[in-house]
CSV table of C-alpha atoms and ligand atoms in Angstrom, one decimal:
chain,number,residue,atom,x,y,z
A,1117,UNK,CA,-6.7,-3.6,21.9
A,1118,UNK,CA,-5.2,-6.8,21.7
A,1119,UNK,CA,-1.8,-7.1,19.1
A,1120,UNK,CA,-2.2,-10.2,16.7
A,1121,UNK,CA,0.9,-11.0,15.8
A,1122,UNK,CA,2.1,-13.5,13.4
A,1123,UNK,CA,5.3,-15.6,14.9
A,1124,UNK,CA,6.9,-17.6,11.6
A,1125,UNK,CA,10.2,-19.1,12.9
A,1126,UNK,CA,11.0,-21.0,9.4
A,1127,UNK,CA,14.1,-22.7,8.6
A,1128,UNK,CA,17.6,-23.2,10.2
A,1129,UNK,CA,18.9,-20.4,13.1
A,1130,UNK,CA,15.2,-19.1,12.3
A,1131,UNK,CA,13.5,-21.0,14.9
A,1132,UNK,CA,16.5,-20.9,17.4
A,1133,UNK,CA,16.5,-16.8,17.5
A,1134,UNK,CA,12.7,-16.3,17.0
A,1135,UNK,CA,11.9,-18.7,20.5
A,1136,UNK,CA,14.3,-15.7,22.4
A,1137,UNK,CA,12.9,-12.3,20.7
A,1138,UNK,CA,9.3,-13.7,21.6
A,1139,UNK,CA,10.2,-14.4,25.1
A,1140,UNK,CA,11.6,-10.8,25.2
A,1141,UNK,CA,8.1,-9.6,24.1
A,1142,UNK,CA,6.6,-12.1,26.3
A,1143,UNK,CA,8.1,-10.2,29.1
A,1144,UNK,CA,6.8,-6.9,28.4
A,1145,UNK,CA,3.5,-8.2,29.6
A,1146,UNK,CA,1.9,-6.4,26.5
A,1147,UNK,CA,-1.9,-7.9,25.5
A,1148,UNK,CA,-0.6,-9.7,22.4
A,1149,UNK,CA,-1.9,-12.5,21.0
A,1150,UNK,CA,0.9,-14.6,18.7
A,1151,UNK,CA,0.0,-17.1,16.1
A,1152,UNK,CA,2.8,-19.7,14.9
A,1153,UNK,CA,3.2,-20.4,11.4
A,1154,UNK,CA,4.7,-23.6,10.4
A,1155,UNK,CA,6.0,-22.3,6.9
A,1156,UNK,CA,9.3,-22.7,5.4
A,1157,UNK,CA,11.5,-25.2,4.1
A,1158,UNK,CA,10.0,-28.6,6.0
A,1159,UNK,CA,6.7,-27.2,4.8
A,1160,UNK,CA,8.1,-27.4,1.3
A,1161,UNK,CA,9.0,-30.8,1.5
A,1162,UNK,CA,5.4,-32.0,3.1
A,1163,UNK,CA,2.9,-30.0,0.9
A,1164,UNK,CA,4.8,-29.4,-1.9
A,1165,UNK,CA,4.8,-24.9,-1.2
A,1166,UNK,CA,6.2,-23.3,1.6
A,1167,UNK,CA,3.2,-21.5,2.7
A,1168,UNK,CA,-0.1,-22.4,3.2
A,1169,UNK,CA,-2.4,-21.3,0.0
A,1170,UNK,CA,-4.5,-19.5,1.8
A,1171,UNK,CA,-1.2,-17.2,3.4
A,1172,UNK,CA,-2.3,-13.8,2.1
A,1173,UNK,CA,-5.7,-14.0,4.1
A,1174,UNK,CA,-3.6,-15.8,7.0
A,1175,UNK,CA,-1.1,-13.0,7.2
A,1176,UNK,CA,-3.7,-9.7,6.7
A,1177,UNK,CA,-5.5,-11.2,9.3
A,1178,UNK,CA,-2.4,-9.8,11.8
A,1179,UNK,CA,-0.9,-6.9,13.0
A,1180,UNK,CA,2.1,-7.8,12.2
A,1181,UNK,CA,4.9,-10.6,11.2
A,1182,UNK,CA,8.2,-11.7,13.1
A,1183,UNK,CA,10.1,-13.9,11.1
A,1184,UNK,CA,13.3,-15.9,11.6
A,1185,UNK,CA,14.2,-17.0,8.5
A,1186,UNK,CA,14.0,-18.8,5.2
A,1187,UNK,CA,16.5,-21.3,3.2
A,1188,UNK,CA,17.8,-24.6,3.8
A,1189,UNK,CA,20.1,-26.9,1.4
A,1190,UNK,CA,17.6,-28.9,-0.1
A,1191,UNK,CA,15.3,-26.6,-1.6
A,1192,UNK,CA,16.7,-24.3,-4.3
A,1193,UNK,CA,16.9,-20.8,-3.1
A,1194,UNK,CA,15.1,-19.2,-5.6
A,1195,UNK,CA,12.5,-21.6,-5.0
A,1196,UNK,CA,12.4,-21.3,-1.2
A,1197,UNK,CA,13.0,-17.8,-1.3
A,1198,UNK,CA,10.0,-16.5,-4.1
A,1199,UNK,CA,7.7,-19.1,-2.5
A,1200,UNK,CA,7.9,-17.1,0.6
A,1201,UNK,CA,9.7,-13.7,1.7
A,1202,UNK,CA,10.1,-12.3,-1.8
A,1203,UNK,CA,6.4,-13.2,-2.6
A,1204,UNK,CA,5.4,-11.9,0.8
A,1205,UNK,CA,7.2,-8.6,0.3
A,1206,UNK,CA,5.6,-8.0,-3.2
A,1207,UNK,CA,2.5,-9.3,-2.8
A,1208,UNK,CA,1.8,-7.4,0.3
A,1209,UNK,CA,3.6,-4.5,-1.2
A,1210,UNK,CA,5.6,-4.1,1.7
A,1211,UNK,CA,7.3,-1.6,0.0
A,1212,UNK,CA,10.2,0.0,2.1
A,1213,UNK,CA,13.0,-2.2,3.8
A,1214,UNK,CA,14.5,-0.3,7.1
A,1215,UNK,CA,17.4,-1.5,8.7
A,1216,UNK,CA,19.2,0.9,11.4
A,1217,UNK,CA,22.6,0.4,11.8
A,1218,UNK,CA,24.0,1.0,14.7
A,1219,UNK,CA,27.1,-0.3,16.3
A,1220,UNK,CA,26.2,-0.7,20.3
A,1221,UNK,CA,27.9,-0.6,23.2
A,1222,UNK,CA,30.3,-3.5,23.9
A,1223,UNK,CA,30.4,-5.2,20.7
A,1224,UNK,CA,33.5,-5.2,18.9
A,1225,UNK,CA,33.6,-2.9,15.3
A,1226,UNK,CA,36.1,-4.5,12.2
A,1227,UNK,CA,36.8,-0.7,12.0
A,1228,UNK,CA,40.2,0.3,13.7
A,1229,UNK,CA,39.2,2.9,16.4
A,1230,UNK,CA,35.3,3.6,16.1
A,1231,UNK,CA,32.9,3.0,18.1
A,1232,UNK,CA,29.3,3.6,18.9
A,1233,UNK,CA,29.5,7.3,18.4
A,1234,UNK,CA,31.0,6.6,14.8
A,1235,UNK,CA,28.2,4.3,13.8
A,1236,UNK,CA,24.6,5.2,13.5
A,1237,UNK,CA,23.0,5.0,10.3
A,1238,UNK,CA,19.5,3.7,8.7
A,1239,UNK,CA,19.4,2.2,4.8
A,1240,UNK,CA,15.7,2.7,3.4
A,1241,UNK,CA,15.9,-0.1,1.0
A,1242,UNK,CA,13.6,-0.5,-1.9
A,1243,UNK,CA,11.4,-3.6,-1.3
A,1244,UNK,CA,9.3,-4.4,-4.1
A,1245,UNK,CA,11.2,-3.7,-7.5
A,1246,UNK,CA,14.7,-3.0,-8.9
A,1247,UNK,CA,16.5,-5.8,-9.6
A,1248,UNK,CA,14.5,-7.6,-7.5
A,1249,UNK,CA,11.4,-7.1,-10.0
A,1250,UNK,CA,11.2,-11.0,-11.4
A,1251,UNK,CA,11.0,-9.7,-14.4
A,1252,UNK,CA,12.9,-11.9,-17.1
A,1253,UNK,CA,13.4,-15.3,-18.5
A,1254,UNK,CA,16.0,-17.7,-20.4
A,1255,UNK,CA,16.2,-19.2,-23.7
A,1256,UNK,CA,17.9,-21.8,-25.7
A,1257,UNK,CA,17.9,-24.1,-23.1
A,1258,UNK,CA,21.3,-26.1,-22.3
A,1259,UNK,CA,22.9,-24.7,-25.7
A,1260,UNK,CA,25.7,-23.0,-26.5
A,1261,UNK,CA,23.9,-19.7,-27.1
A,1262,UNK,CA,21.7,-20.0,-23.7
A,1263,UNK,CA,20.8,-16.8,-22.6
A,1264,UNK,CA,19.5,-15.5,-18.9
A,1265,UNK,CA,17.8,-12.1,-18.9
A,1266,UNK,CA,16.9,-10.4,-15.9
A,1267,UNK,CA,15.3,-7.0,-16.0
A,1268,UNK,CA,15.4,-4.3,-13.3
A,1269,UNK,CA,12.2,-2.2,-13.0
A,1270,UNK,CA,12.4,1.2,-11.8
A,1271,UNK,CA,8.8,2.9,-11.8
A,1272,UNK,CA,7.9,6.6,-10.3
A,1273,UNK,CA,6.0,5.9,-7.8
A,1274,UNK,CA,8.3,3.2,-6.2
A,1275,UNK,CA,10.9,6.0,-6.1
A,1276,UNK,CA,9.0,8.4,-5.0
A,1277,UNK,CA,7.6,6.6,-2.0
A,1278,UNK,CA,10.6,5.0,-0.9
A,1279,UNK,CA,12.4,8.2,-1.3
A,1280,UNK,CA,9.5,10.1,0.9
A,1281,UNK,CA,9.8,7.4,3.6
A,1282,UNK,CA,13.7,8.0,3.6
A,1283,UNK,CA,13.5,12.0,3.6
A,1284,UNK,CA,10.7,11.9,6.6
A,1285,UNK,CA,13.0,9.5,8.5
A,1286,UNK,CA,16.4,12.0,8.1
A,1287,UNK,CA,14.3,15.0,8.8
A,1288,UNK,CA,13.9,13.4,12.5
A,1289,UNK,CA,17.4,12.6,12.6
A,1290,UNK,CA,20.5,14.2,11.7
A,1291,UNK,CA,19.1,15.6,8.6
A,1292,UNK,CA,21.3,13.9,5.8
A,1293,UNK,CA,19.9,11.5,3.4
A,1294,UNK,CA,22.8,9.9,0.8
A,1295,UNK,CA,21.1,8.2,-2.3
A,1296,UNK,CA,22.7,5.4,-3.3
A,1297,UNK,CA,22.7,5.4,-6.9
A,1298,UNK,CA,24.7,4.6,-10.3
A,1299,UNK,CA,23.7,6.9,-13.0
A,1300,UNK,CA,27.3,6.8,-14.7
A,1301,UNK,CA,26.6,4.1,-15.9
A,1302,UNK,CA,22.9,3.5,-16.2
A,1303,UNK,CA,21.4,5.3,-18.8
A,1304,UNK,CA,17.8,4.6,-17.8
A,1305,UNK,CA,16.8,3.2,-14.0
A,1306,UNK,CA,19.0,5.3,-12.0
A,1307,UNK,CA,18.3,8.4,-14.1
A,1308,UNK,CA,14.8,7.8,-12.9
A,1309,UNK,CA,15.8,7.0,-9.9
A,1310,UNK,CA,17.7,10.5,-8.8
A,1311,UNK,CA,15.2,12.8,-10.9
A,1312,UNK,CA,12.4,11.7,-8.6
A,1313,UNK,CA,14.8,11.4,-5.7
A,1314,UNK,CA,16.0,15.4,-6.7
A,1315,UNK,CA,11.7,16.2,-6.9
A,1316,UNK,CA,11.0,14.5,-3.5
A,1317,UNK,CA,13.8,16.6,-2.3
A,1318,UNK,CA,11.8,19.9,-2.9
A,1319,UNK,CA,9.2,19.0,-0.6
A,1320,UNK,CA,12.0,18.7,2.6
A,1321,UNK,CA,13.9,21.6,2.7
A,1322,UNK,CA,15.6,21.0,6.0
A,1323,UNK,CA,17.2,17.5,4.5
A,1324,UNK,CA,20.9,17.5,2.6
A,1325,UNK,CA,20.5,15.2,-0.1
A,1326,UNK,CA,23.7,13.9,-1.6
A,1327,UNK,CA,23.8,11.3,-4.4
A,1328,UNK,CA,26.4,9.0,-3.9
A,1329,UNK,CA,27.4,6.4,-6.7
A,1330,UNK,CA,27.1,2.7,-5.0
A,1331,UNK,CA,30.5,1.8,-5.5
A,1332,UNK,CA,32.1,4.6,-3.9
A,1333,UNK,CA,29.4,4.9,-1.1
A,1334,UNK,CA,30.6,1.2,-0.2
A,1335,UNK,CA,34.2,2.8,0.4
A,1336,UNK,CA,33.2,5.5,2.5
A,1337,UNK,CA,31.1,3.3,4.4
A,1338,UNK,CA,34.3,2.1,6.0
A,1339,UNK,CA,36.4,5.0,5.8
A,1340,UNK,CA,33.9,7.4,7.4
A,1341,UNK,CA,30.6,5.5,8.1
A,1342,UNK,CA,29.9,8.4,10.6
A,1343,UNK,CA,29.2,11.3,7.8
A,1344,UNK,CA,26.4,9.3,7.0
A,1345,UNK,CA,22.8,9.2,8.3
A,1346,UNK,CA,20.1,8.4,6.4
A,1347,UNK,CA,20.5,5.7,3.0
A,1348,UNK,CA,17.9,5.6,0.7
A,1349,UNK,CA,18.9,2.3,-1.9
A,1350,UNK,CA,17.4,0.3,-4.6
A,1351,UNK,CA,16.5,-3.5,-3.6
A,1352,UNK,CA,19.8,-5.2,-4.7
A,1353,UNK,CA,22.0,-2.0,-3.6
A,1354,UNK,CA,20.3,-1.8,-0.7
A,1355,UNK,CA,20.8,-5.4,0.3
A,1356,UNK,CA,24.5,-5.4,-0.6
A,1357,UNK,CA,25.0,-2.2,1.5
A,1358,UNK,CA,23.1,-3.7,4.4
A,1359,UNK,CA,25.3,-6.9,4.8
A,1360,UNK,CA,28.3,-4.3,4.9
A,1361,UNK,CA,26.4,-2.4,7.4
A,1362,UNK,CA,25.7,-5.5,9.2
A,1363,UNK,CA,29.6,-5.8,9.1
A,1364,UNK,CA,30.3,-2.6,10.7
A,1365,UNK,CA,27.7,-2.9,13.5
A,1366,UNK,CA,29.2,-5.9,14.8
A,1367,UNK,CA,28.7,-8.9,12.1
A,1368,UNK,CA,25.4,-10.6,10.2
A,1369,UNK,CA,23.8,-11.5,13.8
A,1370,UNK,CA,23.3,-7.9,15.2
A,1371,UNK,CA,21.3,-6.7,12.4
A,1372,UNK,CA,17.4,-6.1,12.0
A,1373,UNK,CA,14.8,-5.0,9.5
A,1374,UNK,CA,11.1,-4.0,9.4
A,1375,UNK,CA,9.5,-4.7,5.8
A,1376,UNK,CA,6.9,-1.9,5.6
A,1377,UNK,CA,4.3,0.1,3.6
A,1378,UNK,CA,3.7,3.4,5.7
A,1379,UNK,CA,0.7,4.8,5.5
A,1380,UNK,CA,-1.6,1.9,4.5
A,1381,UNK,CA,-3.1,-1.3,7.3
A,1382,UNK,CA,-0.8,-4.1,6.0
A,1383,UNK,CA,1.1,-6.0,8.1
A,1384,UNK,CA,4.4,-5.2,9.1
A,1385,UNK,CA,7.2,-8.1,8.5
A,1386,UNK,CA,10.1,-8.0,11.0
A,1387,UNK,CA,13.1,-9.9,10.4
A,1388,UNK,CA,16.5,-10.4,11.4
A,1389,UNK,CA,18.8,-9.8,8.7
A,1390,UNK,CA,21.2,-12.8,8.9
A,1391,UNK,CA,19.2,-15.5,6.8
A,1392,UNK,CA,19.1,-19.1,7.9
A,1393,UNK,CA,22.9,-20.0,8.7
A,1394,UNK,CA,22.6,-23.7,8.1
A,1395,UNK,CA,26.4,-23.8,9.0
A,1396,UNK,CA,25.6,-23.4,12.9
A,1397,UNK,CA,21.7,-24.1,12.9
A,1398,UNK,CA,20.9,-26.6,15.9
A,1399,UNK,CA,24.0,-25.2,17.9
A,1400,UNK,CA,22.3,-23.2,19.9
A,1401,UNK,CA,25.2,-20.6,19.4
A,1402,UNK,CA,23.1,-17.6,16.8
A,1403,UNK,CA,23.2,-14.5,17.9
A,1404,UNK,CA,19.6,-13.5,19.1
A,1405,UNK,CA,20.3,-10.0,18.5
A,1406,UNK,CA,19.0,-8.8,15.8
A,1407,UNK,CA,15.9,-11.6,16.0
A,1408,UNK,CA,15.2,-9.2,19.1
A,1409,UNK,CA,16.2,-5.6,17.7
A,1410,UNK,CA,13.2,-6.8,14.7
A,1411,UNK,CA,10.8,-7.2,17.9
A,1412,UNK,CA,11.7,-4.0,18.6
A,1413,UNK,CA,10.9,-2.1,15.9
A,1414,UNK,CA,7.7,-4.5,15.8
A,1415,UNK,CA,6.4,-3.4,18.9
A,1416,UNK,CA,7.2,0.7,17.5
A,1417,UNK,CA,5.4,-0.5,14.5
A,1418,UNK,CA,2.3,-1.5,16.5
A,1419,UNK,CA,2.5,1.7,18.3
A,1420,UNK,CA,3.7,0.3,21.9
A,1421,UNK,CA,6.7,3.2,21.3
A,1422,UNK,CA,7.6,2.7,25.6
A,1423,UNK,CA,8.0,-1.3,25.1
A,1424,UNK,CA,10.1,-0.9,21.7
A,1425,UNK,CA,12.1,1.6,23.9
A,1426,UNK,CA,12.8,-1.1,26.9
A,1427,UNK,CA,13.6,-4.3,24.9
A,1428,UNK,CA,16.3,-1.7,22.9
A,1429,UNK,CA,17.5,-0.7,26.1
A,1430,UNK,CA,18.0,-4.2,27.7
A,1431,UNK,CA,19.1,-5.2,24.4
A,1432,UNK,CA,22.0,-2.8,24.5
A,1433,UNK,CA,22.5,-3.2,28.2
A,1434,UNK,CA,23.4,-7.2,27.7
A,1435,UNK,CA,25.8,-5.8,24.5
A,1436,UNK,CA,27.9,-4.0,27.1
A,1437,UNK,CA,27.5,-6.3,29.6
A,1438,UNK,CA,27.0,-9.7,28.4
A,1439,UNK,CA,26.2,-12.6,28.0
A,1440,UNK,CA,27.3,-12.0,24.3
A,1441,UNK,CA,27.3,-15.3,21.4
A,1442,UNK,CA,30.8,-16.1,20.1
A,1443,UNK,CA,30.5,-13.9,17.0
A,1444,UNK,CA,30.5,-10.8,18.8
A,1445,UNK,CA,33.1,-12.0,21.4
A,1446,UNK,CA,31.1,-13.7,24.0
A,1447,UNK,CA,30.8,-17.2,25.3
A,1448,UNK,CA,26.8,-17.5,25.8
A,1449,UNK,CA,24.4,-19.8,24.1
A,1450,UNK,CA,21.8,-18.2,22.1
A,1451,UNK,CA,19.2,-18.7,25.0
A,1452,UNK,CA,21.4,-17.3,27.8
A,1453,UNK,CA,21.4,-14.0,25.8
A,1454,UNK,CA,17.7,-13.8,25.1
A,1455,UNK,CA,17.2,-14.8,28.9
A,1456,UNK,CA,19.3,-12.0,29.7
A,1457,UNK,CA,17.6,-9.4,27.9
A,1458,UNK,CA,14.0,-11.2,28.9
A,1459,UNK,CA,15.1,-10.3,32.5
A,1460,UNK,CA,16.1,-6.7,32.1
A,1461,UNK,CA,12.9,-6.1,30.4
A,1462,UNK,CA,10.7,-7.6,33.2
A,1463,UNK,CA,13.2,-5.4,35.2
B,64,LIG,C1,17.8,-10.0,2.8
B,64,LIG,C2,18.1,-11.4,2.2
B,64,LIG,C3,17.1,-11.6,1.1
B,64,LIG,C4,17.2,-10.6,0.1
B,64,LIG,C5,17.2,-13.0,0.4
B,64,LIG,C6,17.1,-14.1,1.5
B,64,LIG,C7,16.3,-13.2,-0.7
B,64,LIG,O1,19.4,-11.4,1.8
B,64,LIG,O2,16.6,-9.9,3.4
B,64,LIG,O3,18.6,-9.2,2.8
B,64,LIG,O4,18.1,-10.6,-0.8
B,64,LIG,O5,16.4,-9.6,0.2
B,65,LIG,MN1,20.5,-9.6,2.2
């Protein structure tokens, strides 16, 4: 059965990183057929919306979705950004955000004395609500009373399955799920939030659950990031935590995610986690890393478990042995690193 897969390089370091995780895939010889989507910023600019109209059809019509990234200067972020991946994640109800965090072999951690053993965790990030909800509005308009409300919605079932998702994933790992949560000083949300957390729980015996108030989970993410395992998060904790995650594996470039809905056909999004970077777009100098870690758990997504195994192992070969980019202590241009791993997977 042939793969369709979705290739959307978008704006900035997008483009630049997506060319090298497809050649990686390309080298697997797997029967995949990729279609390029020319959505994103320019887009914008020429038709007035960064995706086609017809996107929803365009992107159920795959198996899945790698994406580079989204954002340039001169369209406002909100704008860009709910014209296109936040749309994309609600809309398709891509519900959970994974991102593993692992430090690899060879690349340097900001933590004094830890290394790969100290590093391995995965953040279940809520994907479709929270404070991410776009729910809310402004008033009074340029006055002195102006006033901007933004509501965070917190509803059973998006607990419950993002919760599930995150219990299933630490009973096949260490066992350990931490939910982030602040319910000292939420009265409402994140008393939801660990009730149906604490119920889920019931169903996985075998899993520690500790709940972990945000702030303080940020703090022991850096003193002792290896007590923790699994991290189930709302959608703005969850992204916070993953850019410090990010930090501890080796900086913004290493890290990937897979936007998800397990259990149901839709379409699996992959994308690195670093965002556009206009500051060093068209150098040639982004880190392909986590462009090609995203293939990775793309191809486990599709069910080619083997070829997501490879491309992580040549992945984490070319960590330890280089060619590494300049962020994580290398030299290499963008391409030398995702011909590097392109060759180790052709073997
Ligand atoms: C991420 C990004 C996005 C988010 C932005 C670009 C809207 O930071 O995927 O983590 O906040 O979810
Ligand atoms: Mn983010």
């Amino acid at each position: 059965m042939t793969h369709r897969v979705a290739l959307w390089p978008g704006d900035g370091v997008g483009p630049e990183v997506i060319v090298e995780a497809r050649r990686v895939v390309d080298a697997l010889g797997l029967d995949l057929e990729w279609t390029e989507l020319p959505w994103g910023s320019a887009h914008y600019h020429e038709h007035g919306r960064m995706m086609s109209e017809d996107w929803e059809d365009i992107l159920r019509a795959h198996d899945a979705v790698l994406m580079g990234a989204i954002g340039h200067p001169s369209v406002p972020d909100p704008v860009s950004l709910w014209g296109s991946i936040l749309l994309v994640r609600q809309k398709l109800d891509l519900w959970a955000n994974v991102r593993p965090a692992r430090l690899l072999p060879g690349i340097p951690c900001p933590l004094g004395g830890r290394g790969p053993a100290d590093v391995d965790m995965v953040f279940v990030r809520e994907n479709t609500e929270g404070e991410y909800a776009g729910v809310g509005g402004r008033t009074h308009r340029g006055l002195p009373i102006e006033v901007g409300i933004e509501t965070s919605v917190f509803t059973r079932t998006g607990v419950e399955r993002v919760a599930r998702h995150a219990f299933e994933l630490a009973a096949g790992r260490r066992g350990v799920l931490t939910s982030a949560t602040k319910s000292n000083a939420s009265r409402f949300g994140y008393v939801l939030w660990d009730e149906v957390v604490e119920e889920v729980h019931a169903g996985f015996p075998g899993v520690r659950v500790e709940r972990v108030l945000v702030d303080a989970l940020a703090a022991r993410m850096i003193r002792s990031p290896e007590s923790l395992d699994v991290v189930v998060a709302s959608n703005l904790f969850g992204d916070i935590l993953t850019d410090l995650a990010a930090a501890i594996q080796g900086g913004m470039g290493m890290a990937a995610s897979a936007n998800v809905a397990p259990g149901t056909d839709a379409p699996g999004l992959f994308e690195p986690v670093h965002g556009s970077a206009p500051d060093i777009a068209g150098q040639g100098i982004g880190n392909p890393a986590g462009a090609i870690w995203s293939a990775s758990l793309m191809l486990e997504h599709l069910g080619e478990a083997e070829a997501a195994r490879r491309v992580m192992d040549a992945l984490s070969d070319v960590c330890r042995d280089g060619p590494r980019t300049r962020d994580v202590g290398g030299t290499a241009t963008t391409a030398e690193v995702g011909n590097a791993v392109a060759q180790r997977v052709a073997g």
